[in-house]
Tab-separated table of C-alpha atoms in Angstrom:
chain	number	residue	atom	x	y	z
A	188	MET	CA	85.051	58.211	-162.679
A	189	THR	CA	84.018	55.829	-159.906
A	190	ALA	CA	85.259	55.978	-156.329
A	191	LEU	CA	87.883	53.361	-157.263
A	192	GLY	CA	89.274	55.539	-159.994
A	193	LEU	CA	87.989	53.352	-162.872
A	194	SER	CA	85.933	54.466	-165.826
A	195	SER	CA	82.511	52.886	-166.246
A	196	SER	CA	83.824	50.720	-169.103
A	197	ASP	CA	86.802	49.553	-166.984
A	198	ALA	CA	84.478	48.690	-164.123
A	199	GLY	CA	82.258	46.755	-166.513
A	200	LEU	CA	85.255	44.731	-167.633
A	201	ALA	CA	86.598	44.162	-164.099
A	202	MET	CA	83.317	42.711	-162.810
A	203	PRO	CA	83.155	39.813	-165.351
A	204	LEU	CA	86.856	39.094	-164.832
A	205	ASN	CA	86.322	38.888	-161.063
A	206	ARG	CA	83.376	36.583	-161.583
A	207	TRP	CA	85.424	34.417	-163.963
A	208	ARG	CA	88.143	34.166	-161.315
A	209	SER	CA	85.792	32.860	-158.618
A	210	HIS	CA	84.101	30.424	-160.987
A	211	LEU	CA	87.441	29.115	-162.253
A	212	VAL	CA	88.765	28.590	-158.722
A	213	ILE	CA	85.720	26.493	-157.805
A	214	LEU	CA	85.921	24.712	-161.166
A	215	GLY	CA	89.545	23.789	-160.467
A	216	ALA	CA	88.612	22.493	-157.006
A	217	ALA	CA	85.767	20.416	-158.469
A	218	ALA	CA	88.059	18.973	-161.152
A	219	LEU	CA	90.575	18.012	-158.447
A	220	ALA	CA	87.795	16.357	-156.428
A	221	LEU	CA	86.734	14.406	-159.516
A	222	MET	CA	90.263	13.076	-160.029
A	223	LEU	CA	90.662	12.180	-156.340
A	224	VAL	CA	87.332	10.337	-156.068
A	225	PHE	CA	88.094	8.357	-159.220
A	226	VAL	CA	91.875	8.267	-158.851
A	227	HIS	CA	92.034	4.563	-159.727
A	228	ASP	CA	90.331	5.171	-163.076
A	229	VAL	CA	92.412	8.280	-163.786
A	230	ARG	CA	95.587	6.301	-163.118
A	231	ASP	CA	94.339	3.444	-165.302
A	232	LEU	CA	93.500	5.872	-168.096
A	233	VAL	CA	96.972	7.443	-168.078
A	234	ARG	CA	98.608	3.999	-167.894
A	235	ILE	CA	96.771	2.940	-171.061
A	236	TRP	CA	97.837	6.122	-172.854
A	237	TRP	CA	101.443	5.570	-171.845
A	238	THR	CA	101.781	1.819	-172.430
A	239	SER	CA	99.403	0.986	-175.284
A	240	SER	CA	100.648	1.767	-178.785
A	241	THR	CA	97.015	1.802	-179.943
A	242	PHE	CA	96.175	4.740	-177.682
A	243	GLU	CA	99.426	6.653	-177.381
A	244	HIS	CA	97.868	9.442	-179.469
A	245	CYS	CA	95.559	10.101	-176.479
A	246	LEU	CA	98.526	11.696	-174.704
A	247	PHE	CA	98.159	14.672	-177.075
A	248	ILE	CA	94.387	15.124	-176.648
A	249	PRO	CA	94.482	17.118	-173.355
A	250	PHE	CA	96.928	19.556	-174.969
A	251	LEU	CA	94.710	19.862	-178.047
A	252	VAL	CA	91.688	20.509	-175.833
A	253	GLY	CA	93.707	23.224	-174.076
A	254	TRP	CA	94.632	24.731	-177.454
A	255	LEU	CA	90.974	24.728	-178.545
A	256	VAL	CA	89.992	26.521	-175.338
A	257	HIS	CA	92.838	29.019	-175.796
A	258	GLN	CA	91.473	29.848	-179.254
A	259	ARG	CA	88.287	31.008	-177.565
A	260	VAL	CA	89.785	33.029	-174.698
A	261	SER	CA	89.193	36.443	-176.247
A	262	GLY	CA	85.565	35.604	-176.934
A	263	LEU	CA	85.061	33.998	-173.519
A	264	ARG	CA	86.105	37.239	-171.802
A	265	SER	CA	82.960	38.852	-173.137
A	266	LEU	CA	80.748	36.176	-171.603
A	267	ASN	CA	79.420	36.050	-168.079
A	268	PRO	CA	79.767	32.672	-166.260
A	269	VAL	CA	76.772	31.708	-164.125
A	270	LEU	CA	75.743	28.815	-161.923
A	271	TRP	CA	73.534	26.290	-163.707
A	272	TRP	CA	71.894	23.673	-161.514
A	273	PRO	CA	70.618	21.570	-164.471
A	274	GLY	CA	74.289	20.841	-165.191
A	275	LEU	CA	74.129	18.470	-162.209
A	276	LEU	CA	72.012	16.150	-164.348
A	277	TRP	CA	75.014	15.824	-166.683
A	278	VAL	CA	77.228	14.959	-163.715
A	279	LEU	CA	74.663	12.435	-162.439
A	280	ALA	CA	74.407	10.832	-165.891
A	281	GLY	CA	78.177	10.420	-165.982
A	282	ASN	CA	78.167	8.992	-162.456
A	283	PHE	CA	75.507	6.460	-163.457
A	284	VAL	CA	77.538	5.452	-166.529
A	285	TRP	CA	80.541	4.950	-164.231
A	286	LEU	CA	78.433	2.735	-161.977
A	287	LEU	CA	77.327	0.699	-164.998
A	288	GLY	CA	80.933	0.299	-166.109
A	289	ASP	CA	82.089	-0.657	-162.626
A	290	ALA	CA	79.258	-3.156	-162.189
A	291	ALA	CA	79.772	-4.779	-165.599
A	292	GLY	CA	83.569	-4.640	-165.411
A	293	VAL	CA	83.751	-2.468	-168.552
A	294	ALA	CA	86.671	-0.044	-168.276
A	295	LEU	CA	85.498	1.780	-171.409
A	296	LEU	CA	82.327	2.930	-169.646
A	297	ARG	CA	84.211	4.069	-166.561
A	298	HIS	CA	86.660	6.072	-168.671
A	299	ALA	CA	83.819	7.577	-170.702
A	300	ALA	CA	82.083	8.478	-167.440
A	301	LEU	CA	85.115	10.474	-166.276
A	302	VAL	CA	84.861	12.645	-169.375
A	303	MET	CA	81.086	12.993	-169.001
A	304	MET	CA	81.377	14.061	-165.365
A	305	GLY	CA	84.087	16.572	-166.275
A	306	GLN	CA	81.853	18.022	-168.983
A	307	GLY	CA	78.963	18.202	-166.510
A	308	VAL	CA	81.089	20.008	-163.925
A	309	VAL	CA	81.997	22.647	-166.535
A	310	ALA	CA	78.347	23.089	-167.488
A	311	ALA	CA	77.168	23.365	-163.876
A	312	LEU	CA	79.827	25.853	-162.749
A	313	LEU	CA	80.102	28.028	-165.880
A	314	GLY	CA	76.562	27.974	-167.246
A	315	PRO	CA	74.874	27.132	-170.564
A	316	VAL	CA	76.182	30.121	-172.553
A	317	VAL	CA	79.826	29.425	-171.741
A	318	THR	CA	79.252	25.690	-172.251
A	319	ARG	CA	77.868	26.408	-175.710
A	320	ALA	CA	80.980	28.460	-176.510
A	321	LEU	CA	83.145	25.519	-175.343
A	322	LEU	CA	81.043	22.855	-177.024
A	323	PHE	CA	83.664	21.516	-179.421
A	324	PRO	CA	86.535	21.406	-176.889
A	325	LEU	CA	84.214	19.574	-174.499
A	326	PHE	CA	83.248	17.164	-177.271
A	327	TYR	CA	86.849	16.662	-178.364
A	328	ALA	CA	87.727	15.489	-174.843
A	329	VAL	CA	85.885	12.286	-175.831
A	330	PHE	CA	89.026	11.251	-177.722
A	331	MET	CA	90.830	10.894	-174.390
A	332	ILE	CA	88.764	7.721	-173.937
A	333	PRO	CA	90.615	4.590	-175.114
A	334	PHE	CA	87.936	3.172	-177.400
A	335	GLY	CA	88.017	1.167	-180.606
A	336	GLU	CA	89.755	-2.105	-179.668
A	337	GLU	CA	86.590	-3.913	-180.725
A	338	VAL	CA	87.470	-3.205	-184.364
A	339	VAL	CA	90.792	-5.098	-184.165
A	340	PRO	CA	89.542	-8.609	-185.185
A	341	PRO	CA	87.477	-7.388	-188.177
A	342	LEU	CA	90.331	-5.094	-189.232
A	343	GLN	CA	92.755	-8.033	-189.079
A	344	LEU	CA	90.494	-10.009	-191.411
A	345	LEU	CA	89.924	-7.008	-193.700
A	346	THR	CA	93.661	-6.210	-193.896
A	347	ALA	CA	94.408	-9.839	-194.737
A	348	LYS	CA	91.783	-9.831	-197.515
A	349	ILE	CA	93.081	-6.556	-199.003
A	350	ALA	CA	96.634	-7.922	-198.968
A	351	MET	CA	95.444	-11.209	-200.521
A	352	ASN	CA	93.598	-9.421	-203.339
A	353	LEU	CA	96.685	-7.336	-204.130
A	354	LEU	CA	98.891	-10.441	-204.095
A	355	GLU	CA	96.560	-12.090	-206.616
A	356	LEU	CA	96.588	-8.916	-208.711
A	357	PHE	CA	100.404	-9.004	-208.833
A	358	GLY	CA	100.485	-12.715	-209.583
A	359	VAL	CA	101.952	-13.884	-206.271
A	360	PRO	CA	100.818	-17.444	-205.413
A	361	ALA	CA	99.266	-17.260	-201.954
A	362	HIS	CA	96.828	-19.048	-199.671
A	363	ILE	CA	94.767	-17.353	-196.967
A	364	GLU	CA	93.233	-18.882	-193.855
A	365	GLY	CA	91.692	-16.329	-191.527
A	366	ILE	CA	94.448	-13.833	-190.741
A	367	PHE	CA	97.261	-16.093	-191.988
A	368	ILE	CA	98.697	-15.803	-195.500
A	369	THR	CA	101.104	-18.390	-196.924
A	370	ILE	CA	103.363	-17.782	-199.914
A	371	PRO	CA	106.155	-20.047	-201.219
A	372	THR	CA	108.811	-18.148	-199.256
A	373	GLY	CA	107.035	-17.744	-195.922
A	374	TYR	CA	104.074	-17.771	-193.567
A	375	PHE	CA	102.636	-14.414	-192.464
A	376	GLU	CA	100.224	-13.415	-189.724
A	377	VAL	CA	98.213	-10.191	-189.761
A	378	ALA	CA	98.638	-9.736	-186.014
A	379	GLU	CA	96.726	-7.287	-183.833
A	380	ALA	CA	99.554	-4.762	-184.153
A	381	CYS	CA	99.279	-5.024	-187.965
A	382	SER	CA	95.501	-4.605	-188.095
A	383	GLY	CA	95.807	-0.845	-188.548
A	384	ALA	CA	93.531	-0.187	-185.570
A	385	LYS	CA	95.869	2.360	-183.996
A	386	PHE	CA	96.127	4.236	-187.300
A	387	LEU	CA	92.368	4.188	-187.770
A	388	ILE	CA	91.556	5.358	-184.230
A	389	ALA	CA	94.175	8.117	-184.348
A	390	MET	CA	92.998	9.149	-187.819
A	391	VAL	CA	89.410	9.543	-186.606
A	392	ALA	CA	90.623	11.856	-183.808
A	393	TYR	CA	92.805	13.826	-186.228
A	394	ALA	CA	90.105	14.040	-188.897
A	395	ALA	CA	87.533	15.299	-186.369
A	396	LEU	CA	89.906	18.132	-185.422
A	397	VAL	CA	90.545	19.045	-189.065
A	398	CYS	CA	86.803	18.957	-189.811
A	399	HIS	CA	86.200	21.548	-187.098
A	400	VAL	CA	89.207	23.805	-187.712
A	401	CYS	CA	89.302	23.792	-191.519
A	402	PHE	CA	85.717	23.301	-192.726
A	403	ARG	CA	82.356	24.988	-192.248
A	404	SER	CA	80.283	22.861	-194.604
A	405	TRP	CA	78.919	19.681	-192.990
A	406	VAL	CA	78.957	17.961	-196.369
A	407	ARG	CA	82.683	18.648	-196.787
A	408	ARG	CA	83.300	17.539	-193.214
A	409	ALA	CA	81.530	14.236	-193.836
A	410	ILE	CA	83.399	13.629	-197.098
A	411	PHE	CA	86.750	14.421	-195.455
A	412	LEU	CA	86.079	12.123	-192.485
A	413	ILE	CA	84.920	9.203	-194.645
A	414	GLY	CA	87.820	9.687	-197.046
A	415	ALA	CA	90.404	9.833	-194.242
A	416	VAL	CA	89.075	6.659	-192.608
A	417	GLY	CA	88.842	4.806	-195.915
A	418	LEU	CA	92.363	5.803	-196.947
A	419	SER	CA	93.751	4.641	-193.588
A	420	ILE	CA	92.216	1.186	-194.013
A	421	MET	CA	93.323	0.806	-197.630
A	422	ALA	CA	96.821	2.131	-196.913
A	423	ASN	CA	97.306	-0.368	-194.099
A	424	GLY	CA	96.188	-3.210	-196.376
A	425	ALA	CA	98.657	-1.992	-199.000
A	426	ARG	CA	101.430	-1.903	-196.370
A	427	ALA	CA	100.699	-5.517	-195.416
A	428	PHE	CA	100.744	-6.485	-199.106
A	429	ALA	CA	104.022	-4.632	-199.690
A	430	THR	CA	105.695	-6.471	-196.798
A	431	ILE	CA	104.639	-9.873	-198.155
A	432	TYR	CA	105.547	-8.879	-201.720
A	433	VAL	CA	109.056	-7.847	-200.619
A	434	ALA	CA	109.408	-11.260	-198.940
A	435	HIS	CA	108.313	-12.935	-202.177
A	436	ARG	CA	110.797	-10.989	-204.300
A	437	THR	CA	113.705	-11.108	-201.821
A	438	SER	CA	113.586	-12.777	-198.388
A	439	VAL	CA	111.609	-12.776	-195.169
A	440	ASP	CA	114.427	-10.913	-193.390
A	441	ALA	CA	114.328	-8.158	-196.006
A	442	ALA	CA	110.537	-7.958	-195.625
A	443	VAL	CA	110.852	-7.585	-191.851
A	444	GLY	CA	113.316	-4.732	-192.356
A	445	PHE	CA	110.984	-3.079	-194.859
A	446	ASP	CA	108.051	-3.394	-192.455
A	447	HIS	CA	110.044	-1.819	-189.628
A	448	VAL	CA	110.740	1.178	-191.858
A	449	MET	CA	107.142	1.513	-193.078
A	450	TYR	CA	105.447	0.704	-189.783
A	451	GLY	CA	104.747	3.189	-186.987
A	452	TRP	CA	104.060	6.908	-186.971
A	453	LEU	CA	106.254	7.492	-190.042
A	454	PHE	CA	103.705	5.575	-192.074
A	455	PHE	CA	100.794	7.311	-190.369
A	456	GLY	CA	102.416	10.695	-190.980
A	457	LEU	CA	102.686	9.897	-194.686
A	458	VAL	CA	98.993	8.977	-194.851
A	459	MET	CA	98.056	12.196	-193.002
A	460	ALA	CA	100.157	14.254	-195.417
A	461	ILE	CA	98.344	12.685	-198.394
A	462	VAL	CA	94.946	13.327	-196.765
A	463	MET	CA	95.776	16.986	-196.092
A	464	ALA	CA	97.256	17.543	-199.554
A	465	VAL	CA	94.085	16.267	-201.211
A	466	ALA	CA	91.744	18.206	-198.891
A	467	TRP	CA	93.648	21.513	-198.794
A	468	PRO	CA	91.967	23.114	-201.852
A	469	PHE	CA	88.537	22.450	-200.310
A	470	PHE	CA	89.073	24.121	-196.916
A	471	ASP	CA	86.269	26.697	-196.514
A	472	ARG	CA	86.832	28.179	-193.063
A	473	ASP	CA	88.623	31.522	-192.734
A	474	PRO	CA	91.398	31.117	-190.114
A	475	ARG	CA	90.658	34.677	-188.931
A	476	GLU	CA	87.036	33.819	-188.213
A	477	ALA	CA	85.935	34.204	-184.574
A	478	TRP	CA	85.395	31.018	-182.548
A	479	VAL	CA	82.925	32.527	-180.062
A	480	TYR	CA	79.946	34.626	-181.085
A	481	ALA	CA	78.626	36.591	-178.130
A	482	GLY	CA	75.337	38.397	-178.574
A	483	PRO	CA	73.950	41.049	-176.173
A	484	ALA	CA	72.139	38.470	-174.035
A	485	SER	CA	75.283	36.401	-173.520
A	486	ARG	CA	77.258	39.480	-172.459
A	487	THR	CA	74.889	40.406	-169.627
A	488	GLY	CA	74.544	36.895	-168.191
A	489	SER	CA	71.882	36.070	-165.569
A	490	ALA	CA	71.589	36.530	-161.834
A	491	GLN	CA	73.240	34.051	-159.483
A	492	THR	CA	70.704	31.669	-157.924
A	493	ALA	CA	72.910	30.075	-155.266
A	494	ASP	CA	76.272	30.321	-153.650
A	495	LEU	CA	79.173	28.801	-155.619
A	496	ARG	CA	80.196	26.680	-152.674
A	497	ALA	CA	76.684	25.221	-152.366
A	498	LEU	CA	76.683	24.089	-155.962
A	499	ALA	CA	80.238	22.762	-155.614
A	500	GLY	CA	79.082	20.720	-152.601
A	501	ALA	CA	76.189	19.349	-154.633
A	502	VAL	CA	78.637	18.374	-157.396
A	503	LEU	CA	80.752	16.466	-154.850
A	504	LEU	CA	77.702	14.594	-153.547
A	505	CYS	CA	76.787	13.614	-157.109
A	506	LEU	CA	80.316	12.298	-157.673
A	507	LEU	CA	80.157	10.066	-154.578
A	508	ILE	CA	76.896	8.255	-155.381
A	509	GLY	CA	78.361	5.645	-157.758
A	510	PRO	CA	81.433	4.703	-155.676
A	511	THR	CA	79.264	4.371	-152.554
A	512	TRP	CA	76.884	1.932	-154.265
A	513	SER	CA	79.855	0.020	-155.671
A	514	LEU	CA	81.225	-0.504	-152.158
A	515	LEU	CA	77.864	-1.883	-151.003
A	516	SER	CA	77.813	-4.318	-153.956
A	517	ALA	CA	81.388	-5.465	-153.325
A	518	ALA	CA	80.448	-6.464	-149.781
A	519	ARG	CA	78.094	-9.161	-151.102
A	520	THR	CA	79.871	-12.394	-152.086
A	521	SER	CA	78.408	-15.911	-152.384
A	522	ALA	CA	80.400	-19.066	-151.654
A	523	LEU	CA	81.800	-21.359	-154.342
A	524	PRO	CA	82.389	-25.099	-153.878
A	525	THR	CA	85.474	-25.747	-151.773
A	526	ARG	CA	86.890	-27.811	-154.646
A	527	LEU	CA	86.204	-27.779	-158.384
A	528	ALA	CA	86.256	-31.172	-160.126
A	529	LEU	CA	86.144	-32.179	-163.785
A	530	PRO	CA	83.027	-34.166	-164.726
A	531	THR	CA	82.797	-37.813	-165.732
A	532	VAL	CA	81.757	-38.067	-169.394
A	533	ALA	CA	80.304	-41.321	-170.760
A	534	GLY	CA	82.466	-42.814	-173.520
A	535	TRP	CA	85.367	-40.470	-172.775
A	536	ASN	CA	88.228	-41.167	-170.389
A	537	ARG	CA	90.710	-38.811	-168.783
A	538	SER	CA	94.056	-38.811	-170.591
A	539	ASP	CA	97.528	-37.326	-170.251
A	540	VAL	CA	98.414	-37.594	-173.949
A	541	ALA	CA	100.668	-34.700	-174.967
A	542	MET	CA	99.344	-31.665	-176.854
A	543	ALA	CA	100.766	-30.781	-180.261
A	544	TYR	CA	101.497	-27.349	-178.733
A	545	PRO	CA	100.902	-26.447	-175.028
A	546	TRP	CA	97.621	-24.634	-174.490
A	547	LYS	CA	96.220	-23.028	-171.379
A	548	PRO	CA	93.547	-20.331	-171.612
A	549	ARG	CA	93.865	-17.277	-169.406
A	550	PHE	CA	91.396	-16.473	-166.641
A	551	ALA	CA	93.373	-14.206	-164.349
A	552	GLY	CA	92.262	-14.112	-160.723
A	553	ALA	CA	89.921	-17.127	-160.967
A	554	ASP	CA	89.064	-18.579	-157.553
A	555	HIS	CA	89.062	-22.098	-159.046
A	556	TYR	CA	90.602	-23.391	-162.278
A	557	VAL	CA	90.727	-26.952	-163.610
A	558	GLN	CA	91.811	-28.330	-166.977
A	559	GLY	CA	91.848	-31.873	-168.297
A	560	ARG	CA	92.075	-33.969	-171.482
A	561	TYR	CA	89.588	-36.612	-172.558
A	562	VAL	CA	90.003	-39.354	-175.186
A	563	ASN	CA	87.394	-41.728	-176.642
A	564	ALA	CA	87.708	-45.207	-178.155
A	565	ARG	CA	88.407	-43.729	-181.607
A	566	GLY	CA	91.407	-41.799	-180.304
A	567	GLN	CA	89.718	-38.407	-180.556
A	568	VAL	CA	91.014	-35.942	-177.972
A	569	VAL	CA	89.238	-33.009	-176.313
A	570	ASP	CA	90.345	-30.492	-173.684
A	571	LEU	CA	87.926	-29.207	-171.045
A	572	VAL	CA	88.580	-26.102	-168.939
A	573	ILE	CA	86.463	-24.720	-166.089
A	574	ALA	CA	87.231	-21.439	-164.312
A	575	ALA	CA	85.045	-20.081	-161.499
A	576	TYR	CA	84.800	-16.699	-159.752
A	577	ALA	CA	82.988	-15.873	-156.526
A	578	ARG	CA	82.798	-12.264	-157.744
A	579	GLN	CA	84.160	-10.470	-160.779
A	580	ARG	CA	86.049	-7.201	-160.496
A	581	GLU	CA	88.763	-5.289	-162.327
A	582	GLY	CA	91.412	-7.763	-163.491
A	583	ARG	CA	89.238	-10.738	-162.454
A	584	GLU	CA	86.686	-11.064	-165.235
A	585	LEU	CA	85.181	-13.757	-167.433
A	586	VAL	CA	85.496	-11.666	-170.554
A	587	GLY	CA	87.856	-8.782	-171.137
A	588	PHE	CA	91.185	-7.894	-172.690
A	589	GLY	CA	93.609	-10.805	-172.444
A	590	GLN	CA	91.035	-13.172	-170.949
A	591	GLY	CA	89.867	-16.332	-172.693
A	592	ALA	CA	91.115	-18.945	-175.123
A	593	ALA	CA	94.213	-17.143	-176.447
A	594	ASP	CA	96.486	-15.956	-173.654
A	595	PRO	CA	98.371	-12.894	-175.013
A	596	ALA	CA	101.432	-14.012	-173.048
A	597	SER	CA	101.515	-17.282	-175.004
A	598	GLU	CA	102.180	-18.090	-178.668
A	599	TRP	CA	98.490	-18.712	-179.316
A	600	VAL	CA	96.697	-16.046	-181.369
A	601	TRP	CA	93.114	-15.624	-182.489
A	602	SER	CA	92.815	-16.310	-186.217
A	603	SER	CA	89.115	-16.469	-187.126
A	604	PRO	CA	85.611	-17.328	-185.898
A	605	ALA	CA	84.782	-21.046	-185.747
A	606	PHE	CA	81.888	-23.430	-185.194
A	607	ALA	CA	79.839	-22.944	-182.033
A	608	PRO	CA	76.545	-24.445	-180.841
A	609	SER	CA	73.675	-22.097	-180.148
A	610	GLY	CA	74.451	-19.941	-177.140
A	611	ALA	CA	78.229	-20.415	-177.281
A	612	LEU	CA	81.268	-18.634	-178.721
A	613	GLY	CA	83.393	-20.372	-181.351
A	614	GLU	CA	86.988	-19.342	-182.094
A	615	GLN	CA	89.914	-20.667	-184.089
A	616	ILE	CA	93.320	-20.027	-182.528
A	617	THR	CA	96.721	-20.836	-183.987
A	618	ALA	CA	100.169	-21.557	-182.552
A	619	PRO	CA	103.557	-21.980	-184.287
A	620	GLY	CA	103.736	-25.058	-186.485
A	621	PRO	CA	101.129	-24.095	-187.402
A	622	VAL	CA	98.912	-25.859	-184.869
A	623	VAL	CA	95.233	-25.023	-185.284
A	624	ARG	CA	92.808	-25.399	-182.399
A	625	HIS	CA	89.068	-24.714	-182.207
A	626	VAL	CA	87.561	-23.545	-178.925
A	627	VAL	CA	83.896	-23.428	-177.893
A	628	SER	CA	83.313	-21.153	-174.873
A	629	TYR	CA	80.338	-20.877	-172.524
A	630	TYR	CA	80.088	-18.217	-169.840
A	631	ALA	CA	77.763	-18.427	-166.840
A	632	VAL	CA	76.801	-15.569	-164.536
A	633	GLY	CA	74.416	-16.923	-161.937
A	634	ARG	CA	71.958	-18.931	-163.990
A	635	THR	CA	72.570	-16.988	-167.205
A	636	LEU	CA	74.545	-19.035	-169.751
A	637	SER	CA	75.851	-17.416	-172.937
A	638	GLY	CA	78.741	-17.180	-175.369
A	639	SER	CA	78.137	-13.471	-175.931
A	640	ALA	CA	80.488	-11.055	-174.186
A	641	ALA	CA	77.747	-8.421	-174.234
A	642	GLN	CA	75.263	-10.730	-172.501
A	643	VAL	CA	77.888	-11.710	-169.930
A	644	LYS	CA	78.579	-8.055	-169.161
A	645	LEU	CA	74.840	-7.342	-168.966
A	646	ALA	CA	74.236	-10.248	-166.560
A	647	THR	CA	77.198	-9.142	-164.421
A	648	LEU	CA	75.865	-5.594	-164.449
A	649	LYS	CA	72.414	-6.725	-163.323
A	650	ALA	CA	73.812	-8.856	-160.483
A	651	ARG	CA	76.007	-6.066	-159.122
A	652	LEU	CA	73.509	-3.230	-159.512
A	653	LEU	CA	70.740	-5.209	-157.788
A	654	LEU	CA	73.133	-6.613	-155.148
A	655	GLY	CA	72.446	-10.146	-156.417
A	656	ASP	CA	74.425	-13.375	-156.839
A	657	GLN	CA	77.698	-12.553	-158.594
A	658	ARG	CA	79.159	-16.063	-158.991
A	659	ALA	CA	80.433	-16.703	-162.513
A	660	ALA	CA	82.151	-19.454	-164.494
A	661	ALA	CA	83.744	-20.126	-167.874
A	662	ILE	CA	83.533	-23.544	-169.554
A	663	LEU	CA	85.743	-24.145	-172.597
A	664	ILE	CA	85.689	-27.233	-174.833
A	665	SER	CA	88.553	-27.401	-177.318
A	666	ALA	CA	90.186	-29.753	-179.813
A	667	GLU	CA	93.167	-29.606	-182.158
A	668	ASP	CA	92.250	-29.606	-185.835
A	669	ARG	CA	93.875	-32.739	-187.266
A	670	GLU	CA	93.707	-34.522	-190.585
A	671	GLY	CA	90.982	-37.147	-190.367
A	672	ALA	CA	89.716	-35.664	-187.073
A	673	PRO	CA	88.225	-32.192	-187.711
A	674	ALA	CA	88.038	-30.224	-184.485
A	675	ASP	CA	84.390	-29.243	-184.988
A	676	VAL	CA	83.284	-32.895	-185.340
A	677	VAL	CA	85.206	-33.960	-182.224
A	678	ILE	CA	83.775	-31.077	-180.161
A	679	ARG	CA	80.211	-31.912	-181.269
A	680	GLN	CA	80.622	-35.544	-180.237
A	681	PHE	CA	82.031	-34.583	-176.839
A	682	LEU	CA	79.224	-32.068	-176.191
A	683	ALA	CA	76.630	-34.717	-177.053
A	684	ARG	CA	77.995	-36.949	-174.258
A	685	LEU	CA	78.758	-34.137	-171.803
A	686	GLY	CA	75.083	-33.300	-171.370
A	687	PRO	CA	73.573	-29.869	-170.639
A	688	VAL	CA	76.327	-27.322	-170.116
A	689	GLN	CA	73.986	-25.353	-167.853
A	690	GLU	CA	74.004	-28.230	-165.348
A	691	LEU	CA	77.799	-28.351	-165.362
A	692	ALA	CA	77.912	-24.581	-164.813
A	693	ASP	CA	75.435	-24.831	-161.911
A	694	GLU	CA	77.527	-27.546	-160.246
A	695	SER	CA	80.703	-25.524	-160.702
A	696	LEU	CA	79.081	-22.549	-158.961
A	697	ALA	CA	77.277	-24.553	-156.223
A	698	LEU	CA	73.919	-23.469	-157.585
A	699	ARG	CA	72.487	-27.009	-157.379
């Protein structure tokens, strides 16, 4: 018996538990500091979870991470947490990713950085052995990041094609143009909400959890994941087909009612049930199997190399590096022209002729915005839009969700890619009627001109990281697609007379 009245085995157990307590207290304080330093991004992350139907499944991920950790509690008690200074490199990497996201105006990177920094804090304050035991819960936290919206346009097109092929198979006369399908009884759009993106993203998160909990074989895991993703895509295409087929056999109103019944988590739950029913006989992990394997070395741990508070202070300093640099960058702003004017174009005159359907692209927070119509002697009509920013920041960006040719608050929707000259972005958008419009977009950041969102983000990133010129502009040339006056032909003719778009961008940003 010891002087405290404990057996040697009890004392051996009490010491690790006491060390766990001190490490967990500091870990909790560091996690709170992380959320306070990046409170804007934390709030934005939760807002997306709560308001976006595509990412509402993310609300469950923190609870699932907690459940995964709880599975390992008995094994974790046998491990000895230690301080691990190399874990600071993980925190620094996350902080640098946050800075990249903040500089480029990419919320995805900032949200991913929050998870990375959280993972790094765990590694630094609990040590490599405990981190290894928590590897999957730490990885699974990645699904708290709202990612995957980039797959929406291709999924819209793919869903429309699957539905079209099934309609042809069942002998339904139909015509497809981009994401629009026309049958004798109606006109259907495979909208963003119908793309199946939210099902696919949620299915990937669900399938990853099942792969870990129910399988040991990596081959079976890969087959299950691929099968679950493939079934989600095909099932959503079949749902779109079924809605249109019901409209063909009955009425559009009946089809809408059918879609409301089939759409949502009821449909996703049915797909998940089918996936699990097929995979159940192939599960190869014993549910009684331990989640943490602690060998002799992991039980003894290693000596402390520094005070917990010193390492916690170092973590805090690492967290503050990115926001501090961001504040320095935000203080640098170059002046735009006091007034933005539309150019004079030879052979084209300004016109107030009415549009077939009102169109105004969205560039929220632009410092200057001008829009005008031009008509030539042949009666061809073109719209020109210029938007300029002294500096981009969150909610005031050239490219991003809701920005660009199709304002989500309007009736215009993206329908397919379209013609674009080299270095520009071409899109076809559609409004009720239907009215079809082609839009060619150029984006300028400083003297970089491109139609690529990735290049725009990269140029913005470079300007903000190097404390350079952050002025930026969008130039859109658009025409309605009319019989006898194809939009692409009209846009080409206007661009030929407009002259170099780079010069127009430079004038709009007072760079010349």
